XYZ file of C-alpha atoms in Angstrom:
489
model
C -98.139 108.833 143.918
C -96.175 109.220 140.845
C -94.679 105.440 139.236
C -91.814 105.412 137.299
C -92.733 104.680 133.648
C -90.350 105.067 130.672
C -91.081 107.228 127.902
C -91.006 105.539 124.377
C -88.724 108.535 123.448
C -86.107 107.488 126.147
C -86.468 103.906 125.511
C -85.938 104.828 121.522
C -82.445 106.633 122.972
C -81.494 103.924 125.375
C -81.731 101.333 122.411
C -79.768 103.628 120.216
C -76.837 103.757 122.891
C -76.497 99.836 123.272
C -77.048 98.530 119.234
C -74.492 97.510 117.165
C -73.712 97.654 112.826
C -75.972 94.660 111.440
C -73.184 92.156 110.295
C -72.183 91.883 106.878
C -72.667 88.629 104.894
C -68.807 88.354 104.324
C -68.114 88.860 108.303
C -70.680 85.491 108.853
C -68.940 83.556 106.379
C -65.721 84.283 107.646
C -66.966 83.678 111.520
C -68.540 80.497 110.296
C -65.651 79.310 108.928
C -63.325 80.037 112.055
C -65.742 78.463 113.936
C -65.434 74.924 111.884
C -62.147 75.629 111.837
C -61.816 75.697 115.388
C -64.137 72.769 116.347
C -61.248 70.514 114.271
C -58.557 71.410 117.346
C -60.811 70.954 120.128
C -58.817 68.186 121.495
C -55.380 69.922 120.593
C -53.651 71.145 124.587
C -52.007 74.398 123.354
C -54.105 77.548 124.341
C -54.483 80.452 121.807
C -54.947 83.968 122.275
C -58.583 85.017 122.316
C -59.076 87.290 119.278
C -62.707 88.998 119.334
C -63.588 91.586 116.136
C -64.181 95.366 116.851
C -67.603 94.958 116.813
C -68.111 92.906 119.054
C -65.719 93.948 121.757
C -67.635 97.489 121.172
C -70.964 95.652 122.294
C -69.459 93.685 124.867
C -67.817 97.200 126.529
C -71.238 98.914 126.948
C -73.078 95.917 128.039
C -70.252 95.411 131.039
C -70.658 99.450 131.387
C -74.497 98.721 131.915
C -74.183 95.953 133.972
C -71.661 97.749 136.322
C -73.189 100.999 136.479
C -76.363 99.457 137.314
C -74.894 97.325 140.244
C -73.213 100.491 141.541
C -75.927 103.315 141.344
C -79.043 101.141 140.669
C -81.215 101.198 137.649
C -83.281 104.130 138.312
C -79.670 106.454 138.404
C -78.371 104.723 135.227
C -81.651 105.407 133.473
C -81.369 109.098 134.220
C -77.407 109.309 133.517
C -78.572 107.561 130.311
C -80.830 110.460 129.312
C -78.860 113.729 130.184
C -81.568 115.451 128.040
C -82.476 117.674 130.823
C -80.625 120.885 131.891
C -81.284 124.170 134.375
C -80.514 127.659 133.436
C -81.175 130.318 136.022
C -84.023 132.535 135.354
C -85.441 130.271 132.561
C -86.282 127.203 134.556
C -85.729 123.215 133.158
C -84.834 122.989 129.172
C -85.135 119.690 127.170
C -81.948 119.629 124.989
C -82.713 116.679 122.803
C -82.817 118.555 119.777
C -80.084 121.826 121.319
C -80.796 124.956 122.557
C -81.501 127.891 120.745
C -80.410 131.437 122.253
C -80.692 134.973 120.967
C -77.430 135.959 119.086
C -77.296 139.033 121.339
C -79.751 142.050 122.709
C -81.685 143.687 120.357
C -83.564 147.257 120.614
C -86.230 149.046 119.114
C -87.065 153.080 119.463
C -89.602 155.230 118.507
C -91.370 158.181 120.333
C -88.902 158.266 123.282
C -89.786 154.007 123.843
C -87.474 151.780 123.975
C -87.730 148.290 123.541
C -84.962 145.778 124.243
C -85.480 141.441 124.151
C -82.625 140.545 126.347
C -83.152 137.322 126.127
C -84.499 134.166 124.112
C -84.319 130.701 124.866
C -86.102 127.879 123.087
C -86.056 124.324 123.443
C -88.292 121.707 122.284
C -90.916 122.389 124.999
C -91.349 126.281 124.866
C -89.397 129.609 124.293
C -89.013 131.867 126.516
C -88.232 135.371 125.793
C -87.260 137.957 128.487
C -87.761 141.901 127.556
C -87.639 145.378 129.005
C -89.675 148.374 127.987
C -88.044 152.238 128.881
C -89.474 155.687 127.966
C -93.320 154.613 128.921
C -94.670 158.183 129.392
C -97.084 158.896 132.286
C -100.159 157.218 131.683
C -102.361 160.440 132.376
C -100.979 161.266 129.146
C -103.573 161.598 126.229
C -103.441 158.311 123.959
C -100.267 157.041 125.963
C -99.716 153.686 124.635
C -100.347 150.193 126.233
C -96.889 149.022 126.789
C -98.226 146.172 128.907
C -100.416 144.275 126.432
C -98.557 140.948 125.799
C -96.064 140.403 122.816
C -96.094 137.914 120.284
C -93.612 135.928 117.933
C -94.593 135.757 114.076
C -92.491 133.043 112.178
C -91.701 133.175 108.836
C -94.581 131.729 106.929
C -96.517 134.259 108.654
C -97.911 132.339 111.547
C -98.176 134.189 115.001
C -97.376 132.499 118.345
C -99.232 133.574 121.423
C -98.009 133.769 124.810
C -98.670 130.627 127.403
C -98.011 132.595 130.405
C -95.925 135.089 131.983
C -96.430 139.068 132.284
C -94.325 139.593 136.130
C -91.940 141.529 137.053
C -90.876 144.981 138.272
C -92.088 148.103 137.255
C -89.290 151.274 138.090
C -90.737 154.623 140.322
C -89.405 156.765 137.259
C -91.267 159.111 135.002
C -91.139 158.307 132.473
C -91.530 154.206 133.324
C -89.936 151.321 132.617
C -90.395 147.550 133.388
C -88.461 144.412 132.665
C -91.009 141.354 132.135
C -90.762 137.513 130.550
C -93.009 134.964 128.483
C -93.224 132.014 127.764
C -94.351 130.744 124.199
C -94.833 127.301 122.552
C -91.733 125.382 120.761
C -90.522 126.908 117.764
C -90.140 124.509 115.234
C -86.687 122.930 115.335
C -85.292 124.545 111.990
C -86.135 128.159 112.748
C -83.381 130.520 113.382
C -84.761 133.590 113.113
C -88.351 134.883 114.164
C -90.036 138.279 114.717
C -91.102 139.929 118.547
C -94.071 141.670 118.076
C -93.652 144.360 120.446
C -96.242 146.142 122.780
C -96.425 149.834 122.621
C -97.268 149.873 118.969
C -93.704 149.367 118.325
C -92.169 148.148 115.133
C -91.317 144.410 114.571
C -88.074 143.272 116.715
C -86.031 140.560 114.253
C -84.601 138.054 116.366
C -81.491 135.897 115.375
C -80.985 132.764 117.532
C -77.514 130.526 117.590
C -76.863 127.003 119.067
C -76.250 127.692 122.741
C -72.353 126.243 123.154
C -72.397 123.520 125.696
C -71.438 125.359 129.367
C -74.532 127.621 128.787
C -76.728 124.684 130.463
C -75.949 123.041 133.745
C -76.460 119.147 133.358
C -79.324 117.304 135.713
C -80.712 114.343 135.758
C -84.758 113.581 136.544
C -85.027 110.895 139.239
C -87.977 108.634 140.924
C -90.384 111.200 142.454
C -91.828 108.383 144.658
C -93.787 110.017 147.965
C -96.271 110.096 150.583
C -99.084 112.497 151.391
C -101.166 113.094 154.061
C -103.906 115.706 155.094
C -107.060 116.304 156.982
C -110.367 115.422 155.710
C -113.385 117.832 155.565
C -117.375 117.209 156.218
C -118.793 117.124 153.002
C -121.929 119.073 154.615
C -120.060 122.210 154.936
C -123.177 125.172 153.213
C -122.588 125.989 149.988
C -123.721 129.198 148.971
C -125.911 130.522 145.824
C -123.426 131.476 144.158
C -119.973 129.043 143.561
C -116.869 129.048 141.564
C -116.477 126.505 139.011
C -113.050 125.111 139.071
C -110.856 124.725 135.966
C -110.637 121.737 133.887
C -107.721 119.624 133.266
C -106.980 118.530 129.972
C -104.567 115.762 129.931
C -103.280 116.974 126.737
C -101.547 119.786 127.512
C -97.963 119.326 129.787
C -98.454 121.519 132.297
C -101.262 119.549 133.925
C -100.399 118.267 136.893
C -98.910 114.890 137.443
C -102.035 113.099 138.696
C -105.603 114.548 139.447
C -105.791 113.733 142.778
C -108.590 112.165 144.770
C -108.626 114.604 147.661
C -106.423 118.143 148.219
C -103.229 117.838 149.294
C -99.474 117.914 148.306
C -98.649 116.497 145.309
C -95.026 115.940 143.798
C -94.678 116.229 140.035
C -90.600 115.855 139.740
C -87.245 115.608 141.599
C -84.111 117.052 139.446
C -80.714 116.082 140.447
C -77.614 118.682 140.004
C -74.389 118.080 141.593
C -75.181 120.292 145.172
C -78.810 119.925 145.595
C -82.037 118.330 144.992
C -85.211 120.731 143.193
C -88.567 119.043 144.408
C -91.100 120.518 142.440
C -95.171 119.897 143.092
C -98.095 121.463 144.285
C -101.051 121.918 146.527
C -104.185 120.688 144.414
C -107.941 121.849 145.451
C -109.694 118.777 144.555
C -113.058 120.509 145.401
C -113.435 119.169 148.988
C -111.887 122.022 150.978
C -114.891 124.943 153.205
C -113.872 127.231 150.499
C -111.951 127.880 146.870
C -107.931 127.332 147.043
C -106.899 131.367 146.833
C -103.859 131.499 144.555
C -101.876 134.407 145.366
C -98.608 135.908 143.263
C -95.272 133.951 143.920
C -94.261 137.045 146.229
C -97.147 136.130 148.585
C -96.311 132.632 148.624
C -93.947 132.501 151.660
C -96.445 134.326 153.961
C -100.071 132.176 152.764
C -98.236 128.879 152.228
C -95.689 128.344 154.645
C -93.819 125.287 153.837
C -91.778 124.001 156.803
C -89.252 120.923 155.502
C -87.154 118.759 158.081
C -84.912 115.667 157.798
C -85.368 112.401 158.828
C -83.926 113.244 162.782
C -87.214 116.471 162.344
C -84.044 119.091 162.194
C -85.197 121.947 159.726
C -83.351 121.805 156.508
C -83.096 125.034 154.383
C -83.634 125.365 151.570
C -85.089 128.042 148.899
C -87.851 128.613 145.835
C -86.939 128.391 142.720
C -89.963 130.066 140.650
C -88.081 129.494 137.370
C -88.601 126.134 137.441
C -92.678 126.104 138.063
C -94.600 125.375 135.218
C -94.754 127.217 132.559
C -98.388 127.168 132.148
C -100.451 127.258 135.754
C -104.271 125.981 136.328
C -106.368 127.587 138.462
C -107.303 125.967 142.206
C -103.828 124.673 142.223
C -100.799 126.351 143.598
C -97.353 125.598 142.336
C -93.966 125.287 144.572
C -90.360 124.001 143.516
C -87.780 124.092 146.428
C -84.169 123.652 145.930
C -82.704 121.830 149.069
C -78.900 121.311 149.539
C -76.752 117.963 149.570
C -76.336 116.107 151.786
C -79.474 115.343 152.776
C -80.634 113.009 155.866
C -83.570 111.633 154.393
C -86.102 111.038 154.015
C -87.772 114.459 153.854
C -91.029 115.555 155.401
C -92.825 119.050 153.928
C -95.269 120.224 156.045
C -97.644 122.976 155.044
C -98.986 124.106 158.059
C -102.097 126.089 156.367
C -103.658 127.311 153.110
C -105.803 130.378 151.964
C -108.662 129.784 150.634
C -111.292 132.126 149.813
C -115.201 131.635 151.198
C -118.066 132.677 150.176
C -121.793 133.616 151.347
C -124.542 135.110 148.996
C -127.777 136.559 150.274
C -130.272 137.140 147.687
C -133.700 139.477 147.494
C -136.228 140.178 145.104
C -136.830 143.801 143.521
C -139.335 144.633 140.887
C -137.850 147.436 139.130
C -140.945 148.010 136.904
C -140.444 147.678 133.072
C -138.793 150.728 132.263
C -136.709 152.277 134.834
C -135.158 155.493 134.534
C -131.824 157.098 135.141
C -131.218 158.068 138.815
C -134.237 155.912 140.357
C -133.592 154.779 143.751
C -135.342 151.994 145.814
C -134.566 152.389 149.233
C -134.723 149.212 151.195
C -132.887 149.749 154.285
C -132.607 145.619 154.833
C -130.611 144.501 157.486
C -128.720 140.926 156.172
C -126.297 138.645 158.015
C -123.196 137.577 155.779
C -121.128 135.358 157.655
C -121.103 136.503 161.127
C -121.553 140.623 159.864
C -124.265 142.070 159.929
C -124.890 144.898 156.659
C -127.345 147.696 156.027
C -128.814 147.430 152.373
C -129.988 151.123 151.880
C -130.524 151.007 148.642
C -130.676 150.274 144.943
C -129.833 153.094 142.108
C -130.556 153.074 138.138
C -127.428 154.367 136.556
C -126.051 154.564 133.135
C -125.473 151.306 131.958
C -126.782 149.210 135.477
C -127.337 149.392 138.692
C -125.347 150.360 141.950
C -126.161 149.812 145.935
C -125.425 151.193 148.508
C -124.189 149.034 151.827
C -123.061 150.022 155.381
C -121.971 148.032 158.098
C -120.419 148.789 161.520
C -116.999 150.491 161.754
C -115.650 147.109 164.029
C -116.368 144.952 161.003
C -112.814 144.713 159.188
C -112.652 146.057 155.250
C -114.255 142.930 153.326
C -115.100 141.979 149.487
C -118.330 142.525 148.880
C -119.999 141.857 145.340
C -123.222 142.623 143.492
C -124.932 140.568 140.912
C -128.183 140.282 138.957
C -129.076 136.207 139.564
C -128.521 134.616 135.960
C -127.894 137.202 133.788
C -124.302 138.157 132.780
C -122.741 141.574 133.892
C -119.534 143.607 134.423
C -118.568 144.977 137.673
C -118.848 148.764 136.858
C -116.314 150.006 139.693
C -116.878 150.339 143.470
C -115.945 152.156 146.636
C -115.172 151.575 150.421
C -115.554 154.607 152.842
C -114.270 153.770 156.000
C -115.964 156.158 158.833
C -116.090 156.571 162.395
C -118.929 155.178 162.763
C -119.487 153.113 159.924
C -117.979 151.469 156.968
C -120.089 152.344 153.270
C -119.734 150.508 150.488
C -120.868 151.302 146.902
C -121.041 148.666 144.123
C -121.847 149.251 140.645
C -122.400 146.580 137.906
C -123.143 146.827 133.630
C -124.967 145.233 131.588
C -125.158 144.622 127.713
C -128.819 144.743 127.738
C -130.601 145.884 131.096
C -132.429 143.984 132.914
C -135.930 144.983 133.946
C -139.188 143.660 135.896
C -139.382 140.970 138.529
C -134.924 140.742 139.547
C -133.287 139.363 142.142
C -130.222 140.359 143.138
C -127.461 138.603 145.113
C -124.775 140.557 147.314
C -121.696 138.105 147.815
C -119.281 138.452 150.467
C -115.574 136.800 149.726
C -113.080 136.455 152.610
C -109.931 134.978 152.596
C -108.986 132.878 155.521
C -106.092 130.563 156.293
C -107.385 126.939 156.293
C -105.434 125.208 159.098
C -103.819 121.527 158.097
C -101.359 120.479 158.362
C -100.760 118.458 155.295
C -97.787 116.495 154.656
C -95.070 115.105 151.877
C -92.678 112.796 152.353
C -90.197 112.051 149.708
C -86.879 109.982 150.248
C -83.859 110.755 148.022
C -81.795 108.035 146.457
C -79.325 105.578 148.215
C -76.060 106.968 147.237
């Protein structure tokens, strides 16, 4: 569960609201002396008019402003109406405006050898920059020494520094020859007196100079963070489930950098990072977290996919199904691996509280058989070992024929019956690094063949063993649940 807990920044702000001018010596005096003054008449009847000083009647406005607000909406609401640093624009996702938004002054192109390259779009705030970009004119890439439009860009400040991207690289690619795409990245903050920065283009392009302006006010939609408070709930798996020879080692978190999730969790499950307010709906925004105790790997798919392997089903507090849609501009801007990322934008008014229910998950499993070859010290191009081994890899049953010297590796050759649906199947060389050289799946009548090839830096030679993997995505069944309940209005 997430707790509510203050920034120091936000406190800092809150403080700043509410304090008033230090008096000056000469106001004291003068106070004092009313004061004296006015202890002589205490036993005078008349009444006078209550006179208070600018000041103070400034202080004692936002104090009753406070006091009221907070009675009305509760603390929790006033503390987010207090910081109003957060705001949405579509297509870039959440900005922090506490030191204003920066925006390109308008489109700017680049041309050379029939490319074109346009930045549409820049955006920076004090958490990243995003930059959104289109490329036209890529010729066809069975052109000789085409160039690699696709490499990511870069931003190179003034002092000569270079920013690299933090993530990004979707979107659509057009059917026309000659190509084009549109695409977006994100980058880290640019530092809060730049105005002008340089987009080193792909396609060996020349330098793009970028002029950004203060964004006027109406270019970001006001919201407000609130409590994020919730409840999750999912099935539990036997620890004993085989592991095979060969795992995945799941990614780090680093508590230093943002986009970690809210809390490393102690099992896999649902997980809500935030809650943004605007004035129609609510945008919860978490994510599914393999915590290393699932029968397989968490298989994170592309945002397009996520509908059909994660599908989220969210009702109300009477279990009527609420709609409601994904916003993948507000996901993080940097993404771990074994977690997947959701943010749903649900509309007001909402019965709460709310119960997401993710009904299954893909995750990816693995089994690894492994045999011995001694491929003698020095073995030439085009030697074969035929083996003709039959293995069992989860329920299939596959045909090792045989083994092959080529170029820079070695390549095998697998068959398995035609029933047996198209799998991944992988090659390795146990502890010693490699490349997967290319591979090929021949679907017959009778039979399915499969050819794998793998490279090496320095080949391998004597007493091996070699491992054939087979990967195969499945959908986990749950469910697991989220339940989140929206403030009392």
């Amino acid at each position: 569960m997430n707790d509510f807990t203050p920034s120091n920044q936000l406190e800092a702000k809150i403080r700043a609201a509410v304090a008033v001018p230090k008096a000056l010596p000469e106001f004291v005096n003068r106070l004092h002396a009313d004061l004296m003054h006015q202890a002589g008449l205490k036993n005078r009847q008349t009444l006078r008019p209550l006179h208070i000083r600018p000041a103070w009647i400034v202080f004692l406005v936002v104090i009753t402003l406070l006091i009221a607000s907070t009675l009305i909406i509760g603390p929790l609401r006033v503390y987010a109406t207090l910081r109003q640093l957060l705001g949405y624009i579509p297509g870039v996702g959440i900005v922090e405006q506490s030191n204003g938004i920066r925006v390109l002054a308008e489109p700017v192109s680049v041309e050379k050898d029939g490319i074109t390259v346009t930045v549409n779009q820049v955006v920076a705030d004090a958490t990243h920059t995003f930059v959104a970009y289109s490329v036209d004119g890529i010729p066809p890439w069975d052109k000789p020494g085409f160039p690699i439009c696709t490499d990511p860009p870069s931003l190179q400040l003034a002092d000569g520094s270079t920013l690299s991207f933090l993530s990004g690289g979707g979107g659509e690619i057009g059917p026309d020859k000659p190509m084009n795409f549109t695409t977006t990245y994100n980058f880290p903050p640019l530092p809060a007196d730049v105005r002008e920065v340089l987009f080193l283009s792909p396609c060996q392009m020349p330098p793009i100079q970028l002029v950004l302006i203060l964004a006027p006010p109406s270019f970001v939609t006001p919201v407000a963070e609130i409590e994020a408070t919730f409840v999750s709930s999912g099935p539990h798996f036997s620890t004993t489930t085989p592991v095979s020879e060969e795992t995945y080692t799941t990614v780090p978190y680093d508590p230093l950098i943002p986009a970690t999730p809210t809390s490393v969790p102690h099992s896999s499950g649902l997980y809500l990072d935030q809650v943004i307010e605007l004035d129609n709906a609510y945008i919860m925004v978490g994510n599914f977290t393999d915590a290393g105790d699932l029968p397989g790997v968490l298989s994170v798919g592309s945002p397009e996919a996520d509908s059909i392997e994660y599908p989220m089903q969210i009702t109300d507090a009477a279990g009527q199904s609420v709609s409601y849609k994904s916003r993948y501009d507000i996901r993080p801007k940097v993404e771990w691996g074994a977690v997947w990322y959701w943010a749903y934008e649900i509309p007001k008014p909402v019965n709460g509280p709310l119960t997401l229910t993710l009904a299954s998950v893909p995750i990816n499993q693995e089994n690894s058989i492994q045999f011995p070859l001694d491929v003698g010290q020095d073995p030439q191009l085009g030697q074969k070992w035929e083996l003709y081994r039959t293995v069992n890899l989860r329920g299939y049953d596959f045909v090792i024929e045989d083994i092959a010297k080529v170029e820079n590796g070695y390549s095998i050759r697998v068959h398995t019956d035609a029933s047996v649906p198209e799998l991944s199947l992988n090659f390795f060389v146990a502890g010693v690094d490699s490349t997967q050289g290319g591979g090929s799946v021949i679907r017959q009548t009778q039979e399915v063949i499969y050819n794998e090839t793998i490279n090496f830096d320095s080949l391998p030679s004597g007493n091996l063993t070699f491992l054939l993997t087979l990967n195969k995505i499945i959908q986990l069944p749950g469910p697991w649940t989220l339940t989140w309940s929206p403030p009392v209005p």
